[in-house]
Coordinates of C-alpha atoms and ligand atoms in Angstrom, one line a residue:
X1 CA 0.0 0.0 0.0
X2 CA 1.1 3.5 -0.7
X3 CA 3.4 5.0 2.0
X4 CA 3.2 8.5 0.6
X5 CA 2.2 11.1 3.1
X6 CA -1.4 12.2 2.4
X7 CA -2.2 15.9 2.0
X8 CA -4.0 17.7 4.8
X9 CA -7.1 17.8 2.6
X10 CA -6.9 14.1 2.0
X11 CA -6.6 13.4 5.7
X12 CA -9.6 15.6 6.5
X13 CA -11.6 13.8 3.8
X14 CA -10.7 10.4 5.2
X15 CA -11.4 11.5 8.8
X16 CA -14.9 12.5 7.8
X17 CA -15.6 8.8 7.0
X18 CA -13.9 7.5 10.1
X19 CA -16.1 7.4 13.2
X20 CA -14.3 8.6 16.3
X21 CA -11.0 9.5 14.7
X22 CA -9.5 13.0 14.7
X23 CA -6.2 14.7 13.8
X24 CA -3.7 14.5 16.7
X25 CA -2.2 17.7 18.1
X26 CA 1.0 17.1 16.2
X27 CA -0.9 17.4 12.9
X28 CA 1.0 14.3 11.6
X29 CA -1.1 11.5 13.1
X30 CA -4.7 10.5 13.7
X31 CA -6.0 9.3 17.1
X32 CA -9.0 7.6 18.7
X33 CA -9.9 6.3 22.1
X34 CA -11.8 3.0 22.3
X35 CA -13.7 2.3 25.5
X36 CA -14.9 -1.2 26.2
X37 CA -17.0 -2.9 28.8
X38 CA -14.1 -4.3 30.7
X39 CA -10.4 -5.1 30.4
X40 CA -11.0 -8.4 28.8
X41 CA -12.8 -6.9 25.9
X42 CA -10.1 -4.2 25.5
X43 CA -7.4 -6.8 25.4
X44 CA -9.3 -9.0 23.0
X45 CA -9.5 -6.0 20.7
X46 CA -5.8 -5.4 21.0
X47 CA -5.0 -9.0 20.2
X48 CA -7.1 -8.9 17.0
X49 CA -5.6 -5.6 16.0
X50 CA -2.1 -6.9 16.7
X51 CA -2.5 -9.8 14.3
X52 CA -3.9 -7.4 11.6
X53 CA -1.0 -5.0 12.2
X54 CA 1.6 -7.7 11.8
X55 CA 0.0 -8.8 8.5
X56 CA 0.0 -5.2 7.3
X57 CA 3.5 -4.6 8.7
X58 CA 2.0 -1.4 10.1
X59 CA 1.8 -0.9 13.8
X60 CA -0.2 1.3 16.1
X61 CA 1.2 3.5 18.8
X62 CA -1.2 2.7 21.7
X63 CA -1.7 2.4 25.4
X64 CA -4.2 0.6 27.5
X65 CA -5.5 1.5 30.9
X66 CA -8.2 -0.9 32.2
X67 CA -11.0 -0.8 29.6
X68 CA -9.7 2.1 27.5
X69 CA -7.3 1.8 24.5
X70 CA -5.8 5.0 23.2
X71 CA -4.5 4.8 19.7
X72 CA -2.3 7.1 17.6
X73 CA -1.5 6.2 14.0
X74 CA 1.1 7.5 11.7
X75 CA 3.6 6.2 9.3
X76 CA 7.0 6.8 10.9
X77 CA 8.9 6.4 7.6
X78 CA 6.8 9.1 6.0
X79 CA 6.5 11.5 8.9
X80 CA 2.7 11.7 8.5
X81 CA -0.5 10.0 7.8
X82 CA -0.7 7.6 4.8
X83 CA -3.2 5.2 3.3
X84 CA -1.9 2.6 5.6
X85 CA -3.0 4.5 8.7
X86 CA -6.4 5.0 7.2
X87 CA -6.7 1.3 6.4
X88 CA -5.6 0.3 9.9
X89 CA -8.1 2.8 11.5
X90 CA -10.9 1.3 9.4
X91 CA -10.0 -2.2 10.6
X92 CA -10.0 -1.0 14.2
X93 CA -13.4 0.5 13.8
X94 CA -14.7 -2.8 12.3
X95 CA -13.2 -4.7 15.3
X96 CA -14.8 -2.3 17.8
X97 CA -18.3 -3.2 18.9
Ligands
LIG1 C1 10.6 -2.5 8.2 C2 9.2 -2.3 8.4 O1 8.5 -2.4 7.3 C3 8.9 -0.9 9.0 O2 9.8 -0.6 10.1 C4 7.5 -0.6 9.3 C5 7.0 -1.4 10.5 N1 5.8 -0.8 11.1 C6 5.5 0.5 10.9 N2 4.5 1.0 11.6 C7 4.2 2.3 11.5 N3 3.1 2.8 12.1 N4 4.9 3.1 10.7 C8 6.0 2.7 10.0 O3 6.7 3.5 9.3 C9 6.3 1.3 10.1 N5 7.3 0.8 9.4

């Protein structure tokens, strides 16, 4: 998948289609908090995402406290948001219920 940095306009357009995601304060990543019923659900989500991320060779920056998973996505190599980040964000939204 294309690792070229998306324009600010392209990121804004993609975000409009991505429930819960917004531009991070650094302007070079997107972020979302996922809140689950309990730790077990949060960790199951992280496990699913981890397997998808390995397949994509694209990995989230994230943290987990109890039932909350905070995620920041960017493409380190490109110094910004790329199609890979948008794709991973879409998958995370699909796995979140
Ligand atoms: C060698 C390997 O393809 C790279 O290091 C990958 C791994 N996972 C990655 N994940 C993210 N989020 N950004 C990257 O630039 C990146 N690069």
